[in-house]
Every structure is written in C-alpha cells, then in structure tokens.
Tab-separated table of C-alpha atoms in Angstrom:
chain	number	residue	atom	x	y	z
X	1	MET	CA	-21.399	25.207	13.374
X	2	ASP	CA	-18.497	26.585	15.077
X	3	LYS	CA	-15.199	25.982	13.263
X	4	ILE	CA	-12.321	24.286	15.140
X	5	THR	CA	-8.738	24.559	13.826
X	6	LEU	CA	-5.676	22.376	14.269
X	7	GLY	CA	-2.499	23.467	13.104
X	8	THR	CA	1.583	23.545	13.761
X	9	ARG	CA	3.984	26.376	13.999
X	10	ASN	CA	7.590	25.840	13.445
X	11	VAL	CA	7.299	22.164	14.339
X	12	SER	CA	10.707	20.333	13.486
X	13	ILE	CA	11.342	16.504	14.207
X	14	GLU	CA	14.575	14.509	13.514
X	15	PHE	CA	15.210	10.797	13.420
X	16	PRO	CA	18.936	9.324	13.413
X	17	GLY	CA	20.675	11.014	10.406
X	18	VAL	CA	17.176	12.443	8.991
X	19	LYS	CA	15.560	15.775	9.486
X	20	ALA	CA	12.028	14.363	8.920
X	21	LEU	CA	10.388	18.026	9.599
X	22	SER	CA	11.891	21.408	9.379
X	23	ASN	CA	10.025	24.434	10.685
X	24	VAL	CA	6.622	23.345	9.323
X	25	ASP	CA	3.851	25.514	9.655
X	26	PHE	CA	0.300	23.956	8.807
X	27	GLU	CA	-3.428	24.860	9.667
X	28	ILE	CA	-6.790	22.899	8.973
X	29	GLU	CA	-10.214	23.635	9.894
X	30	THR	CA	-13.155	21.473	10.771
X	31	GLY	CA	-15.767	21.117	7.928
X	32	VAL	CA	-13.206	20.342	4.962
X	33	ILE	CA	-11.827	17.358	3.133
X	34	HIS	CA	-7.913	18.216	2.871
X	35	ALA	CA	-5.403	15.977	1.188
X	36	LEU	CA	-1.580	15.879	2.235
X	37	MET	CA	0.657	15.059	-0.522
X	38	GLY	CA	4.175	14.697	-1.436
X	39	ALA	CA	6.853	11.976	-2.529
X	40	ASN	CA	7.785	8.895	-0.064
X	41	GLY	CA	10.210	10.463	2.629
X	42	ALA	CA	8.546	14.149	2.337
X	43	GLY	CA	7.321	14.170	5.925
X	44	LYS	CA	3.472	13.527	5.326
X	45	SER	CA	3.139	10.944	8.019
X	46	THR	CA	5.660	12.253	10.255
X	47	LEU	CA	3.611	15.416	10.404
X	48	MET	CA	0.388	13.510	11.020
X	49	LYS	CA	1.674	11.615	13.581
X	50	VAL	CA	2.758	14.855	15.423
X	51	LEU	CA	-0.718	15.825	15.356
X	52	ALA	CA	-2.029	12.205	16.296
X	53	GLY	CA	0.617	12.304	19.426
X	54	SER	CA	2.683	9.519	17.985
X	55	ASN	CA	5.881	11.451	17.502
X	56	PRO	CA	6.210	13.073	20.761
X	57	GLY	CA	9.648	14.276	20.141
X	58	TYR	CA	8.887	17.137	18.006
X	59	THR	CA	10.015	20.811	18.682
X	60	GLY	CA	7.946	24.165	18.023
X	61	ASP	CA	4.087	24.151	18.902
X	62	VAL	CA	0.765	22.374	17.992
X	63	LEU	CA	-1.987	24.518	17.760
X	64	TYR	CA	-5.567	23.813	18.893
X	65	ASN	CA	-8.110	27.053	17.827
X	66	GLY	CA	-4.979	29.055	17.972
X	67	ASN	CA	-3.590	27.844	21.323
X	68	PRO	CA	-0.489	25.958	22.090
X	69	VAL	CA	-1.004	22.345	23.427
X	70	GLU	CA	0.898	19.493	24.256
X	71	LEU	CA	0.569	16.315	21.854
X	72	ARG	CA	3.227	13.766	23.271
X	73	ASN	CA	0.816	10.705	23.335
X	74	PRO	CA	-2.081	9.344	21.729
X	75	ALA	CA	-4.426	9.686	24.467
X	76	ALA	CA	-3.668	13.470	24.451
X	77	ALA	CA	-4.463	13.887	20.641
X	78	LYS	CA	-8.069	11.567	21.254
X	79	LYS	CA	-8.843	13.947	24.006
X	80	LEU	CA	-8.832	16.632	21.619
X	81	GLY	CA	-10.961	14.627	18.827
X	82	ILE	CA	-7.873	13.870	16.820
X	83	GLN	CA	-8.070	10.122	15.464
X	84	ILE	CA	-5.685	8.578	12.930
X	85	VAL	CA	-6.994	5.580	10.648
X	86	TYR	CA	-3.279	4.044	9.609
X	87	GLN	CA	-2.799	2.229	6.258
X	88	GLU	CA	-2.335	-1.223	7.760
X	89	VAL	CA	-5.911	-1.645	9.122
X	90	ASP	CA	-5.193	-5.444	10.201
X	91	MET	CA	-2.365	-4.131	12.730
X	92	ALA	CA	-5.123	-2.050	14.340
X	93	LEU	CA	-7.727	-4.557	14.819
X	94	ILE	CA	-8.022	-7.586	16.645
X	95	PRO	CA	-9.532	-10.197	14.295
X	96	THR	CA	-10.789	-12.558	17.024
X	97	LEU	CA	-12.991	-9.885	18.444
X	98	THR	CA	-16.266	-8.786	17.020
X	99	VAL	CA	-16.947	-5.883	15.279
X	100	ALA	CA	-18.891	-4.391	18.349
X	101	GLU	CA	-15.769	-5.261	20.497
X	102	ASN	CA	-13.350	-3.335	17.888
X	103	VAL	CA	-15.620	-0.483	17.223
X	104	MET	CA	-15.632	-0.022	21.030
X	105	PHE	CA	-12.203	-1.017	21.818
X	106	ASN	CA	-10.960	2.383	23.091
X	107	ASP	CA	-13.864	2.580	25.853
X	108	LEU	CA	-13.107	-1.566	26.692
X	109	VAL	CA	-9.560	-0.650	27.128
X	110	MET	CA	-10.333	2.521	29.487
X	111	ASN	CA	-12.651	0.874	31.493
X	112	MET	CA	-10.468	-2.333	32.287
X	113	GLY	CA	-9.337	-2.405	35.889
X	114	HIS	CA	-12.459	-0.125	36.786
X	115	LYS	CA	-15.284	-2.432	36.142
X	116	GLN	CA	-15.622	-6.097	36.940
X	117	PHE	CA	-18.140	-7.065	34.214
X	118	VAL	CA	-18.759	-5.933	30.561
X	119	ASN	CA	-22.299	-5.025	29.399
X	120	TYR	CA	-21.751	-6.503	25.892
X	121	GLY	CA	-25.395	-5.553	25.288
X	122	LYS	CA	-24.310	-1.731	25.339
X	123	ILE	CA	-21.346	-2.594	23.462
X	124	ARG	CA	-23.136	-3.957	20.747
X	125	LYS	CA	-25.923	-1.167	20.813
X	126	ASP	CA	-23.035	1.574	20.892
X	127	ALA	CA	-21.361	-0.138	18.167
X	128	LYS	CA	-24.441	-0.304	16.078
X	129	GLU	CA	-24.818	3.636	16.472
X	130	ALA	CA	-21.527	4.694	15.352
X	131	LEU	CA	-21.919	2.375	12.133
X	132	ALA	CA	-25.160	3.834	11.445
X	133	ARG	CA	-23.426	7.444	11.660
X	134	LEU	CA	-21.579	6.331	8.812
X	135	ASN	CA	-24.765	5.017	7.105
X	136	VAL	CA	-22.723	1.541	7.051
X	137	ASN	CA	-24.628	-1.718	7.693
X	138	ILE	CA	-22.034	-4.557	9.087
X	139	ASP	CA	-23.230	-7.234	11.483
X	140	VAL	CA	-21.748	-6.283	14.826
X	141	ARG	CA	-21.461	-9.754	16.152
X	142	ARG	CA	-19.343	-10.851	13.303
X	143	MET	CA	-15.570	-11.583	13.872
X	144	CYS	CA	-13.074	-9.005	12.440
X	145	GLY	CA	-11.115	-11.531	11.068
X	146	THR	CA	-14.063	-12.339	8.557
X	147	LEU	CA	-14.288	-8.947	7.164
X	148	THR	CA	-13.047	-7.725	3.740
X	149	LEU	CA	-10.457	-4.833	4.001
X	150	ALA	CA	-13.110	-2.211	2.846
X	151	GLN	CA	-15.234	-3.575	5.889
X	152	LYS	CA	-12.197	-3.465	8.364
X	153	GLN	CA	-11.617	0.470	7.514
X	154	MET	CA	-15.218	1.341	8.160
X	155	VAL	CA	-14.948	-0.405	11.439
X	156	LEU	CA	-11.754	1.899	12.048
X	157	ILE	CA	-13.552	4.886	11.088
X	158	ALA	CA	-16.717	3.905	13.424
X	159	ARG	CA	-14.147	3.537	16.290
X	160	ALA	CA	-12.855	7.161	15.661
X	161	VAL	CA	-16.215	8.981	15.276
X	162	GLN	CA	-17.671	7.289	18.511
X	163	SER	CA	-15.105	8.865	20.271
X	164	ALA	CA	-16.125	12.635	19.749
X	165	CYS	CA	-13.884	13.187	16.854
X	166	ASN	CA	-12.991	16.481	15.045
X	167	PHE	CA	-10.201	15.834	12.872
X	168	LEU	CA	-10.009	12.301	10.962
X	169	ILE	CA	-6.754	11.446	9.360
X	170	LEU	CA	-6.786	8.728	6.881
X	171	ASP	CA	-3.422	7.417	5.996
X	172	GLU	CA	-3.673	5.895	2.268
X	173	PRO	CA	-7.055	4.922	2.877
X	174	THR	CA	-7.996	3.469	-0.767
X	175	ALA	CA	-4.642	1.596	-1.362
X	176	PRO	CA	-6.342	-1.650	-0.890
X	177	LEU	CA	-9.852	-0.936	-2.062
X	178	SER	CA	-11.627	-1.601	-5.418
X	179	ASP	CA	-13.176	1.118	-7.039
X	180	THR	CA	-16.728	0.486	-5.690
X	181	GLU	CA	-15.258	0.343	-2.156
X	182	THR	CA	-13.421	3.494	-2.816
X	183	GLU	CA	-16.713	5.160	-3.801
X	184	GLU	CA	-18.270	4.039	-0.815
X	185	LEU	CA	-15.584	5.378	1.369
X	186	PHE	CA	-16.017	8.648	-0.490
X	187	ARG	CA	-19.623	8.634	0.565
X	188	VAL	CA	-18.822	8.195	4.189
X	189	VAL	CA	-16.407	11.008	4.028
X	190	ARG	CA	-18.661	13.318	2.501
X	191	HIS	CA	-21.409	12.087	4.712
X	192	LEU	CA	-19.330	12.888	7.916
X	193	ARG	CA	-18.033	16.347	6.823
X	194	LYS	CA	-22.057	17.073	6.151
X	195	THR	CA	-23.580	15.558	9.290
X	196	GLU	CA	-20.426	15.755	11.670
X	197	ASN	CA	-18.509	18.704	10.742
X	198	LEU	CA	-15.321	16.672	10.628
X	199	ALA	CA	-12.049	17.658	8.887
X	200	VAL	CA	-10.765	14.533	6.880
X	201	ILE	CA	-7.059	14.999	6.100
X	202	PHE	CA	-6.067	12.427	3.316
X	203	ILE	CA	-2.518	11.226	3.317
X	204	THR	CA	-2.298	9.829	-0.449
X	205	HIS	CA	-0.664	9.390	-3.750
X	206	ARG	CA	-3.792	9.085	-5.891
X	207	ILE	CA	-3.924	12.465	-7.315
X	208	HIS	CA	-7.073	11.444	-9.406
X	209	GLU	CA	-8.906	10.651	-6.150
X	210	VAL	CA	-7.757	13.921	-4.513
X	211	LEU	CA	-9.215	16.107	-7.288
X	212	GLN	CA	-12.596	13.961	-6.948
X	213	ILE	CA	-13.059	14.141	-3.322
X	214	CYS	CA	-11.045	16.921	-1.711
X	215	ASP	CA	-11.400	20.770	-1.103
X	216	SER	CA	-7.634	21.636	-0.824
X	217	TYR	CA	-4.366	20.034	-0.677
X	218	THR	CA	-0.886	20.611	0.860
X	219	VAL	CA	2.247	19.347	-0.639
X	220	MET	CA	5.545	18.780	1.252
X	221	ARG	CA	8.835	17.963	0.034
X	222	ASN	CA	11.972	17.151	2.066
X	223	GLY	CA	10.160	17.931	5.562
X	224	GLU	CA	8.828	21.226	4.115
X	225	ILE	CA	5.488	22.490	3.239
X	226	VAL	CA	5.633	23.657	-0.417
X	227	ASP	CA	2.323	24.903	-1.229
X	228	THR	CA	-1.338	24.871	0.473
X	229	THR	CA	-3.856	25.522	-2.313
X	230	PRO	CA	-7.718	25.117	-2.958
X	231	ILE	CA	-8.890	22.701	-5.482
X	232	THR	CA	-10.511	24.192	-8.410
X	233	PRO	CA	-11.865	23.004	-11.642
X	234	LYS	CA	-8.781	24.054	-13.390
X	235	THR	CA	-6.413	21.985	-10.879
X	236	THR	CA	-4.630	19.453	-12.966
X	237	SER	CA	-2.691	16.410	-11.537
X	238	LYS	CA	0.499	17.470	-13.683
X	239	GLU	CA	0.430	20.780	-11.518
X	240	ILE	CA	0.518	18.833	-8.214
X	241	VAL	CA	2.918	16.487	-9.248
X	242	ASP	CA	5.074	19.076	-10.363
X	243	LYS	CA	5.107	20.688	-6.895
X	244	MET	CA	5.474	17.228	-5.431
X	245	LEU	CA	8.988	16.517	-7.306
X	246	GLY	CA	10.164	20.039	-7.597
X	247	ARG	CA	10.310	19.635	-11.252
X	248	SER	CA	8.352	18.955	-14.516
X	249	PHE	CA	6.906	15.152	-14.891
X	250	GLU	CA	6.270	13.461	-18.038
X	251	GLU	CA	3.100	11.175	-16.787
X	252	ASN	CA	3.746	8.007	-19.124
X	253	PHE	CA	6.709	6.003	-18.674
X	254	PRO	CA	8.619	5.544	-21.846
X	255	LYS	CA	8.914	1.831	-22.163
X	256	GLN	CA	12.302	0.480	-22.704
X	257	VAL	CA	13.010	-1.727	-25.699
X	258	CYS	CA	14.216	-5.275	-24.297
X	259	GLU	CA	15.180	-8.153	-26.522
X	260	ILE	CA	12.785	-10.738	-26.110
X	261	GLY	CA	13.785	-14.561	-26.513
X	262	GLU	CA	11.911	-17.933	-26.233
X	263	LYS	CA	9.359	-19.255	-23.922
X	264	ALA	CA	11.040	-19.608	-20.715
X	265	PHE	CA	8.293	-19.835	-17.869
X	266	GLU	CA	5.108	-21.853	-18.542
X	267	ILE	CA	1.894	-22.573	-16.627
X	268	ASP	CA	-0.467	-25.266	-17.811
X	269	HIS	CA	-3.905	-25.523	-16.550
X	270	LEU	CA	-3.008	-24.266	-12.936
X	271	THR	CA	-5.786	-24.834	-10.348
X	272	GLU	CA	-5.450	-23.668	-6.520
X	273	ARG	CA	-6.812	-26.034	-3.729
X	274	GLU	CA	-9.371	-23.679	-2.641
X	275	GLY	CA	-10.481	-22.796	-6.011
X	276	ARG	CA	-9.290	-19.280	-5.781
X	277	VAL	CA	-7.259	-19.581	-9.125
X	278	GLN	CA	-8.633	-21.931	-11.663
X	279	ASP	CA	-7.402	-23.552	-14.847
X	280	ILE	CA	-4.628	-21.041	-15.491
X	281	SER	CA	-2.654	-21.288	-18.647
X	282	MET	CA	0.064	-18.825	-19.508
X	283	TYR	CA	3.619	-18.384	-20.742
X	284	VAL	CA	6.519	-15.832	-20.365
X	285	ARG	CA	9.544	-15.318	-22.664
X	286	LYS	CA	12.977	-14.586	-21.575
X	287	GLY	CA	13.073	-10.605	-21.539
X	288	GLU	CA	9.599	-10.404	-21.516
X	289	ILE	CA	7.225	-8.203	-19.151
X	290	VAL	CA	3.779	-9.768	-18.771
X	291	GLY	CA	0.923	-8.152	-16.991
X	292	LEU	CA	-1.942	-9.320	-14.855
X	293	ALA	CA	-4.890	-7.285	-15.103
X	294	GLY	CA	-8.304	-7.203	-13.380
X	295	LEU	CA	-10.154	-5.622	-10.411
X	296	VAL	CA	-9.654	-6.265	-6.651
X	297	GLY	CA	-10.325	-9.592	-5.956
X	298	GLY	CA	-10.154	-10.918	-9.304
X	299	GLY	CA	-7.437	-13.485	-8.495
X	300	LYS	CA	-4.242	-11.512	-9.286
X	301	THR	CA	-2.582	-11.957	-5.937
X	302	GLU	CA	-3.906	-15.373	-5.477
X	303	LEU	CA	-2.365	-16.489	-8.870
X	304	CYS	CA	0.959	-15.081	-7.604
X	305	LYS	CA	0.662	-16.810	-4.297
X	306	THR	CA	0.056	-20.053	-6.057
X	307	ILE	CA	2.919	-19.820	-8.525
X	308	PHE	CA	5.187	-18.943	-5.342
X	309	GLY	CA	4.137	-22.055	-3.239
X	310	VAL	CA	1.878	-19.906	-0.734
X	311	TYR	CA	-1.084	-21.374	-1.735
X	312	LYS	CA	-1.242	-25.114	-2.840
X	313	LYS	CA	-2.339	-26.401	-6.250
X	314	SER	CA	-4.551	-29.305	-6.743
X	315	ASP	CA	-3.915	-29.302	-10.681
X	316	GLY	CA	-1.577	-28.054	-13.201
X	317	ILE	CA	2.192	-28.081	-14.428
X	318	ILE	CA	4.816	-25.241	-13.889
X	319	ARG	CA	8.085	-25.138	-16.110
X	320	LEU	CA	11.085	-23.049	-16.279
X	321	ASN	CA	13.326	-23.579	-19.148
X	322	GLY	CA	11.666	-26.736	-20.052
X	323	LYS	CA	11.995	-28.300	-16.737
X	324	GLU	CA	8.900	-29.574	-14.650
X	325	LEU	CA	8.814	-27.820	-11.105
X	326	ASN	CA	7.639	-29.215	-7.983
X	327	ILE	CA	6.764	-26.205	-5.779
X	328	LYS	CA	5.146	-26.979	-2.706
X	329	THR	CA	6.362	-24.229	-0.563
X	330	PRO	CA	7.808	-20.737	-1.009
X	331	SER	CA	11.260	-22.626	-0.148
X	332	ASP	CA	10.846	-24.577	-3.306
X	333	ALA	CA	10.320	-21.726	-5.472
X	334	VAL	CA	13.460	-19.890	-4.218
X	335	LYS	CA	15.233	-23.210	-4.993
X	336	ASN	CA	13.913	-22.737	-8.336
X	337	ARG	CA	15.146	-19.467	-8.791
X	338	ILE	CA	11.391	-17.887	-8.582
X	339	ALA	CA	11.066	-14.525	-7.035
X	340	LEU	CA	8.019	-12.817	-5.554
X	341	VAL	CA	7.689	-9.240	-4.330
X	342	PRO	CA	4.415	-9.203	-2.629
X	343	GLU	CA	1.642	-6.779	-2.401
X	344	GLU	CA	1.750	-6.243	1.661
X	345	ARG	CA	5.499	-5.519	1.746
X	346	ARG	CA	5.351	-4.695	5.319
X	347	LYS	CA	3.802	-8.085	6.325
X	348	GLU	CA	5.326	-10.229	3.704
X	349	GLY	CA	8.093	-8.459	1.650
X	350	VAL	CA	10.372	-7.152	4.264
X	351	LEU	CA	11.361	-7.825	7.780
X	352	VAL	CA	10.683	-4.090	9.065
X	353	ALA	CA	12.148	-5.064	12.558
X	354	GLU	CA	15.657	-5.780	10.652
X	355	THR	CA	18.114	-3.776	9.033
X	356	VAL	CA	18.615	-2.990	5.312
X	357	THR	CA	21.815	-5.108	5.481
X	358	PHE	CA	19.665	-8.123	6.904
X	359	ASN	CA	16.676	-7.374	4.256
X	360	THR	CA	18.925	-6.942	1.188
X	361	THR	CA	20.808	-10.280	2.064
X	362	ALA	CA	17.811	-12.493	3.594
X	363	ALA	CA	17.081	-14.518	0.451
X	364	SER	CA	20.721	-15.378	-0.323
X	365	LEU	CA	22.310	-16.071	3.153
X	366	ASP	CA	24.290	-19.012	1.813
X	367	ASP	CA	26.702	-16.449	0.050
X	368	TYR	CA	27.719	-14.813	2.969
X	369	CYS	CA	28.143	-17.567	5.135
X	370	THR	CA	31.333	-19.119	6.097
X	371	PHE	CA	30.303	-22.523	7.754
X	372	SER	CA	27.476	-21.589	10.128
X	373	PHE	CA	28.724	-17.791	10.439
X	374	VAL	CA	27.685	-14.934	8.718
X	375	ASN	CA	30.272	-12.601	7.085
X	376	ASP	CA	29.168	-9.275	8.189
X	377	ARG	CA	31.837	-7.246	6.380
X	378	LYS	CA	30.813	-9.096	3.103
X	379	ALA	CA	26.841	-8.681	3.532
X	380	ALA	CA	27.564	-4.818	4.538
X	381	LYS	CA	29.465	-4.466	1.362
X	382	LYS	CA	26.703	-6.329	-0.840
X	383	ALA	CA	23.814	-3.766	0.853
X	384	GLU	CA	25.851	-0.986	0.168
X	385	GLU	CA	26.005	-1.707	-3.301
X	386	TYR	CA	22.413	-2.086	-3.588
X	387	VAL	CA	21.545	0.817	-1.760
X	388	LYS	CA	23.725	2.964	-4.118
X	389	SER	CA	22.612	1.124	-7.395
X	390	LEU	CA	18.598	1.338	-6.486
X	391	SER	CA	19.018	4.958	-4.849
X	392	ILE	CA	17.533	3.594	-1.729
X	393	LYS	CA	16.984	6.611	1.083
X	394	THR	CA	18.371	5.469	4.027
X	395	PRO	CA	20.682	7.309	6.491
X	396	SER	CA	22.712	3.951	7.130
X	397	ILE	CA	22.475	0.289	5.915
X	398	LYS	CA	22.202	-0.266	9.641
X	399	GLN	CA	18.829	1.492	9.494
X	400	LYS	CA	15.593	-0.489	10.541
X	401	VAL	CA	13.527	-0.923	7.562
X	402	ALA	CA	10.374	0.169	9.305
X	403	TYR	CA	11.683	3.641	9.269
X	404	LEU	CA	12.032	3.713	5.757
X	405	SER	CA	9.519	5.483	3.397
X	406	GLY	CA	7.023	3.239	1.512
X	407	GLY	CA	8.978	3.433	-1.978
X	408	ASN	CA	12.353	2.805	-0.132
X	409	GLN	CA	10.936	-0.426	1.606
X	410	GLN	CA	9.716	-1.598	-1.973
X	411	LYS	CA	13.125	-1.245	-3.451
X	412	VAL	CA	14.870	-3.135	-0.449
X	413	ALA	CA	12.382	-5.985	-0.990
X	414	VAL	CA	13.363	-5.755	-4.599
X	415	ALA	CA	17.163	-6.068	-3.643
X	416	LYS	CA	16.560	-8.888	-1.567
X	417	TRP	CA	15.714	-10.816	-4.810
X	418	LEU	CA	18.209	-9.324	-7.058
X	419	ALA	CA	20.644	-10.430	-4.761
X	420	ALA	CA	19.278	-14.065	-4.999
X	421	ASP	CA	19.801	-13.797	-8.789
X	422	CYS	CA	16.455	-15.349	-9.811
X	423	ASP	CA	15.129	-16.184	-13.359
X	424	VAL	CA	11.528	-15.366	-12.950
X	425	TYR	CA	10.377	-11.938	-10.998
X	426	ILE	CA	6.897	-11.718	-10.065
X	427	PHE	CA	5.671	-8.299	-8.745
X	428	ASP	CA	2.103	-8.366	-7.100
X	429	GLU	CA	1.088	-4.190	-6.864
X	430	PRO	CA	4.805	-2.866	-6.649
X	431	THR	CA	3.758	0.531	-6.640
X	432	LYS	CA	1.004	0.549	-3.934
X	433	GLY	CA	1.357	3.472	-1.578
X	434	VAL	CA	4.324	4.522	-3.759
X	435	ASP	CA	4.645	8.394	-5.003
X	436	VAL	CA	5.223	9.190	-8.765
X	437	GLY	CA	9.019	9.736	-8.518
X	438	ALA	CA	9.678	6.272	-6.667
X	439	LYS	CA	7.171	4.712	-9.304
X	440	GLN	CA	9.147	5.906	-11.958
X	441	GLU	CA	12.387	4.495	-10.330
X	442	ILE	CA	10.676	1.125	-9.941
X	443	PHE	CA	9.670	0.832	-13.660
X	444	THR	CA	13.388	1.464	-14.550
X	445	LEU	CA	14.310	-1.173	-11.947
X	446	ILE	CA	11.976	-3.600	-13.249
X	447	ASN	CA	12.478	-3.022	-17.078
X	448	ASN	CA	16.509	-3.341	-16.022
X	449	ILE	CA	15.699	-6.811	-14.609
X	450	ALA	CA	13.645	-7.723	-17.922
X	451	LYS	CA	17.010	-6.308	-19.997
X	452	GLU	CA	19.158	-9.082	-18.313
X	453	GLY	CA	16.766	-11.892	-19.899
X	454	ASN	CA	14.763	-12.665	-17.071
X	455	CYS	CA	10.964	-13.481	-16.947
X	456	VAL	CA	8.970	-10.546	-15.268
X	457	ILE	CA	5.244	-10.991	-14.108
X	458	TYR	CA	3.635	-7.715	-13.184
X	459	ALA	CA	0.331	-7.891	-11.341
X	460	THR	CA	-1.658	-4.681	-10.729
X	461	CYS	CA	-4.979	-2.809	-10.761
X	462	GLU	CA	-3.712	0.251	-12.367
X	463	ASN	CA	-4.211	-0.090	-16.039
X	464	SER	CA	-2.128	2.986	-16.884
X	465	GLU	CA	0.770	0.918	-15.570
X	466	LEU	CA	0.105	-1.986	-17.418
X	467	LEU	CA	0.250	-0.215	-20.626
X	468	SER	CA	3.312	1.752	-19.760
X	469	ILE	CA	5.448	-1.061	-18.656
X	470	THR	CA	4.232	-4.706	-20.106
X	471	ASP	CA	4.630	-6.366	-23.584
X	472	ARG	CA	1.736	-8.588	-23.301
X	473	MET	CA	-1.062	-9.133	-20.235
X	474	TYR	CA	-3.661	-11.699	-18.810
X	475	VAL	CA	-6.838	-10.330	-17.689
X	476	MET	CA	-8.414	-12.271	-14.848
X	477	PHE	CA	-11.750	-12.266	-13.204
X	478	ASP	CA	-13.259	-14.497	-10.469
X	479	GLY	CA	-9.887	-16.505	-10.646
X	480	ARG	CA	-9.993	-17.175	-14.413
X	481	ILE	CA	-8.056	-15.603	-17.334
X	482	THR	CA	-10.675	-13.834	-19.475
X	483	ALA	CA	-8.355	-12.410	-22.295
X	484	GLU	CA	-4.675	-12.414	-23.491
X	485	LEU	CA	-3.923	-8.932	-25.109
X	486	GLU	CA	-0.731	-7.380	-26.468
X	487	THR	CA	-0.072	-4.362	-24.969
X	488	ALA	CA	0.727	-2.196	-27.684
X	489	LYS	CA	-2.855	-3.018	-29.508
X	490	THR	CA	-5.194	-2.609	-26.173
X	491	SER	CA	-6.591	0.050	-24.286
X	492	GLU	CA	-7.953	0.716	-20.844
X	493	ASP	CA	-11.512	0.521	-22.107
X	494	GLU	CA	-10.568	-2.907	-23.430
X	495	ILE	CA	-8.923	-4.139	-20.208
X	496	MET	CA	-11.831	-3.089	-18.228
X	497	HIS	CA	-14.088	-5.036	-20.414
X	498	TYR	CA	-12.678	-8.311	-19.869
X	499	ALA	CA	-11.991	-7.620	-16.018
X	500	THR	CA	-15.819	-7.383	-15.323
X	501	GLY	CA	-16.373	-10.756	-16.713
X	502	ALA	CA	-17.367	-10.153	-20.152
X	503	THR	CA	-17.550	-13.070	-22.108
X	504	THR	CA	-18.248	-11.121	-25.573
X	505	VAL	CA	-15.287	-9.964	-27.577
X	506	TYR	CA	-14.541	-6.425	-27.337
X	507	THR	CA	-15.082	-4.139	-30.330
X	508	GLY	CA	-14.273	-0.683	-28.973
C-alpha cells in the first residue's frame, strides 16, 4: 500500500499568556503506531488538535504528503482522513441514541436538511460493517448510555474508521480501561494497522504500554519537540521519562514518614443501596494514608462515592472522631469535613468553565463572603497562595480551568478542598492522565496532607502507586473487601491475588 504522510513545519500557537507550540516540525506516515509523550502542558494535545482542525489559530504549515494544507476546522481534517478520539468519550457520544446512530453520526449530521427521511436499516447495516472492521461485536440497537467505557471507545473508533480514516489520534485511550479492556484496544489497533494501513497516534503517559504497542515515539517539552525515536528492545521507560522531564528521574517515590495517631475515621458494615458496595468495614488513623486497591469495576469508586453521599447507603455506620455521621448528600459530607477528589475531574472535580479563583474557593465560599457578597480581593489572594504553594501552572488566576493541563486541573481540584480545611481526604485515581512529574508533585501534596494529621484514603488501580505512598491498604473485588494488607509487607503479586477475587490465603 502507498504511504501517506502527515506533518507540520514551523507550527506555533499561542494562548493568552502561554506559547503552547513553538516552531514544531513533526511527521508521521501511515502503517505505524506512534506515541506522543510529554509532561502535562508540553503541547501534545495542542499539536494533535492542530492536525484535527480544532486549533485554527496556528502559524506555520500543516503538510499532507509534503504539500501545505489548511486545517482550520474539523471538517477540513476529516476530509483528509484525520480523526481524533478524545479522552472524555462521554462528551462525544449521545447516550440517548443507539450505537448505530452514534457510529453513523457524522453521516446523519451531513445529511440533515438534504433528506426528509432517514433510512435506519442502512444506518444499522453500515454501523455493523464499521464495527466488523474492528472485529468488535456490539448490538447496534443498544442505547449508548448503557455501554461500558471500553465499548463507548470502540463506538467512537468505529465512527472514525467508517469515514475513510488514514490517521487516527487517540487521546489517553487506556486511562479509563481495565487491563483486559486495554488488551482488547491494542488488538483493535494492531488489526487496523494491518488491515487498513492506518497511522495511529497515541497521546499517553503510560510508558509500559508505549513499549508494548508502539513502533516509535516523539517526546515534547515546553511546546517543542525534544526527540523522535524508534522503539527497540533496548528502549527503557527511564530513558523516555528522562527526555520528558529534561532531567534524571527516580522512578520510586520515597514515602515520607508521617506520625500516625489514633483511629479517627471508621466505617462499619457499609452497604450501598444498589449493591455496588457491600458490607464494608475499615478504618483510617490520623496521619495515615490508606489505599483502596483493586481492578477497574472492583468497587473502589463506588465506595468513595458512597462515603461522600453521592450514592445512598442502605446500611452501615460512618464515624469521625467517635461521632456517628448522618451523610445523605455530598453537602452533608462537606459539612462533616470530608473531601472527595473524584476520578472524573473534568466532570465532577472542577468547573472547567470557571476560573482558577472560582474553583479554589468553591468549597469554602462562606470564608470569602460578607453578607451575601463575595469579597473578590480576599478570594483572589487565597487563589494566588494556592497557585504558588501547589506550583499550579497557569498564566493567571483568572484563567479558565478548561485551558489548564490535566495535572494542573488536578491540583486545582485539591486546592479547593485544602481551602475548605477538611479532616478526611478521599482521592479517587488522583494521577489518572497525569504525567510523571506532576505525579510526584501530587504525591508530595498528599503526604503533606497526611503530615497535618488528616486521614487520607487513596483509591487507584496502579499497584505501584499504592506501594509507594500508602501505609496500609484494603483490596476490593466485586464491591467487597477481600484483604487488608500492610504496605511494607506486601507486593504487587499479593495485591493482584486478592484483586481477582481469590479466597485462598496468598502464599507467594
């Protein structure tokens, strides 16, 4: 098959106060799987949005087969076979439409106004064919709102390939997926490269996956391309991380010693109304970081949300400092000095359309109000303090959070609760979509919260993180706790043993 190339020449783009790309030269050809890597804010997503037609304000040239083309809107990019699947798959799908309608959505929109009637038989037939090209079997009559995240991702990839796709850009595609779902995605990607001669560009922070699936990688730093290199058996994760950070990186986070006090936060036989969490008993001491381990779907997020009042409990008791709490809503949790930094930060953790100042003071507005008026100067001063102390990279406290990198959005979400001065901090997948440099900063931040004598619950699928930052952990499977482990005396193998539902004692 003939190769097609896509690239940029001297492409630059500026946002208010930030030069996001600086004279970037980039090229990829069809038939390869290529990773685009870099710290949060390095320019990865900005560059890909230029290629996808979503960043029209660029200077320089986009090249298609060596010839300059204008990509000032997504339609222009799609005509050249350039498709992008963003990390927030729910934002790109309409849950009340069927799988078939979502797969064929572009065709439906293009035909609006030209045809009076929609041939739903043909829509379903074409959608089935698109999914068959991925070797994926999903009932095209199902409503998209009933699908798993992995299935939704396949629907979006099917939408892309049915539109004569040559270049498929996947933005953090494995972030919400389990190991099994990730393997299925990799199978689809390899299948597309082989049968469709696509170029697939991965924007990702998961270096072990890059080494597993990609042919080559490009590293960006501060809006510039640092290096483009083929992946060989000698390529190491440390080599890639060093290029991303511009310095040597120590892979294991050194756990800081915190003085652990008495039991402060206790849960007895907690059960969620819909059965997503069943008979959970656990405790956290002052100054202690307790992990929630388990695979995707094991019940970690559901437990966090039940504690915080998002999900309703049908049974069980929650106590803080010996006092029984009556938590029916998130508002009740906040009043009782419990904070939740949720997994889906853009949907639940921050208000992306609001400023850094608004977000950092949102959970403690009473502190900045005089009667019914917000003291803007006082709120701005507090926001400046957190921007400085948490090293939040933003051109201004007036910047909308939507324009910050993932790691900086996460820091804003944490700052909101620091300002509220809570006793219990629950972190659900706090490093999801965050680069290794920002990950270290978040670890330091969480350690400092524990040092203040607060209780910390840290939920994640990343066992290496649990082994780095926690003191103890509870392993979950199918909404229940299967083991309580002391971090210093356990291993990834033992965690996985109980995370897969084993009822036998781990013997090594």
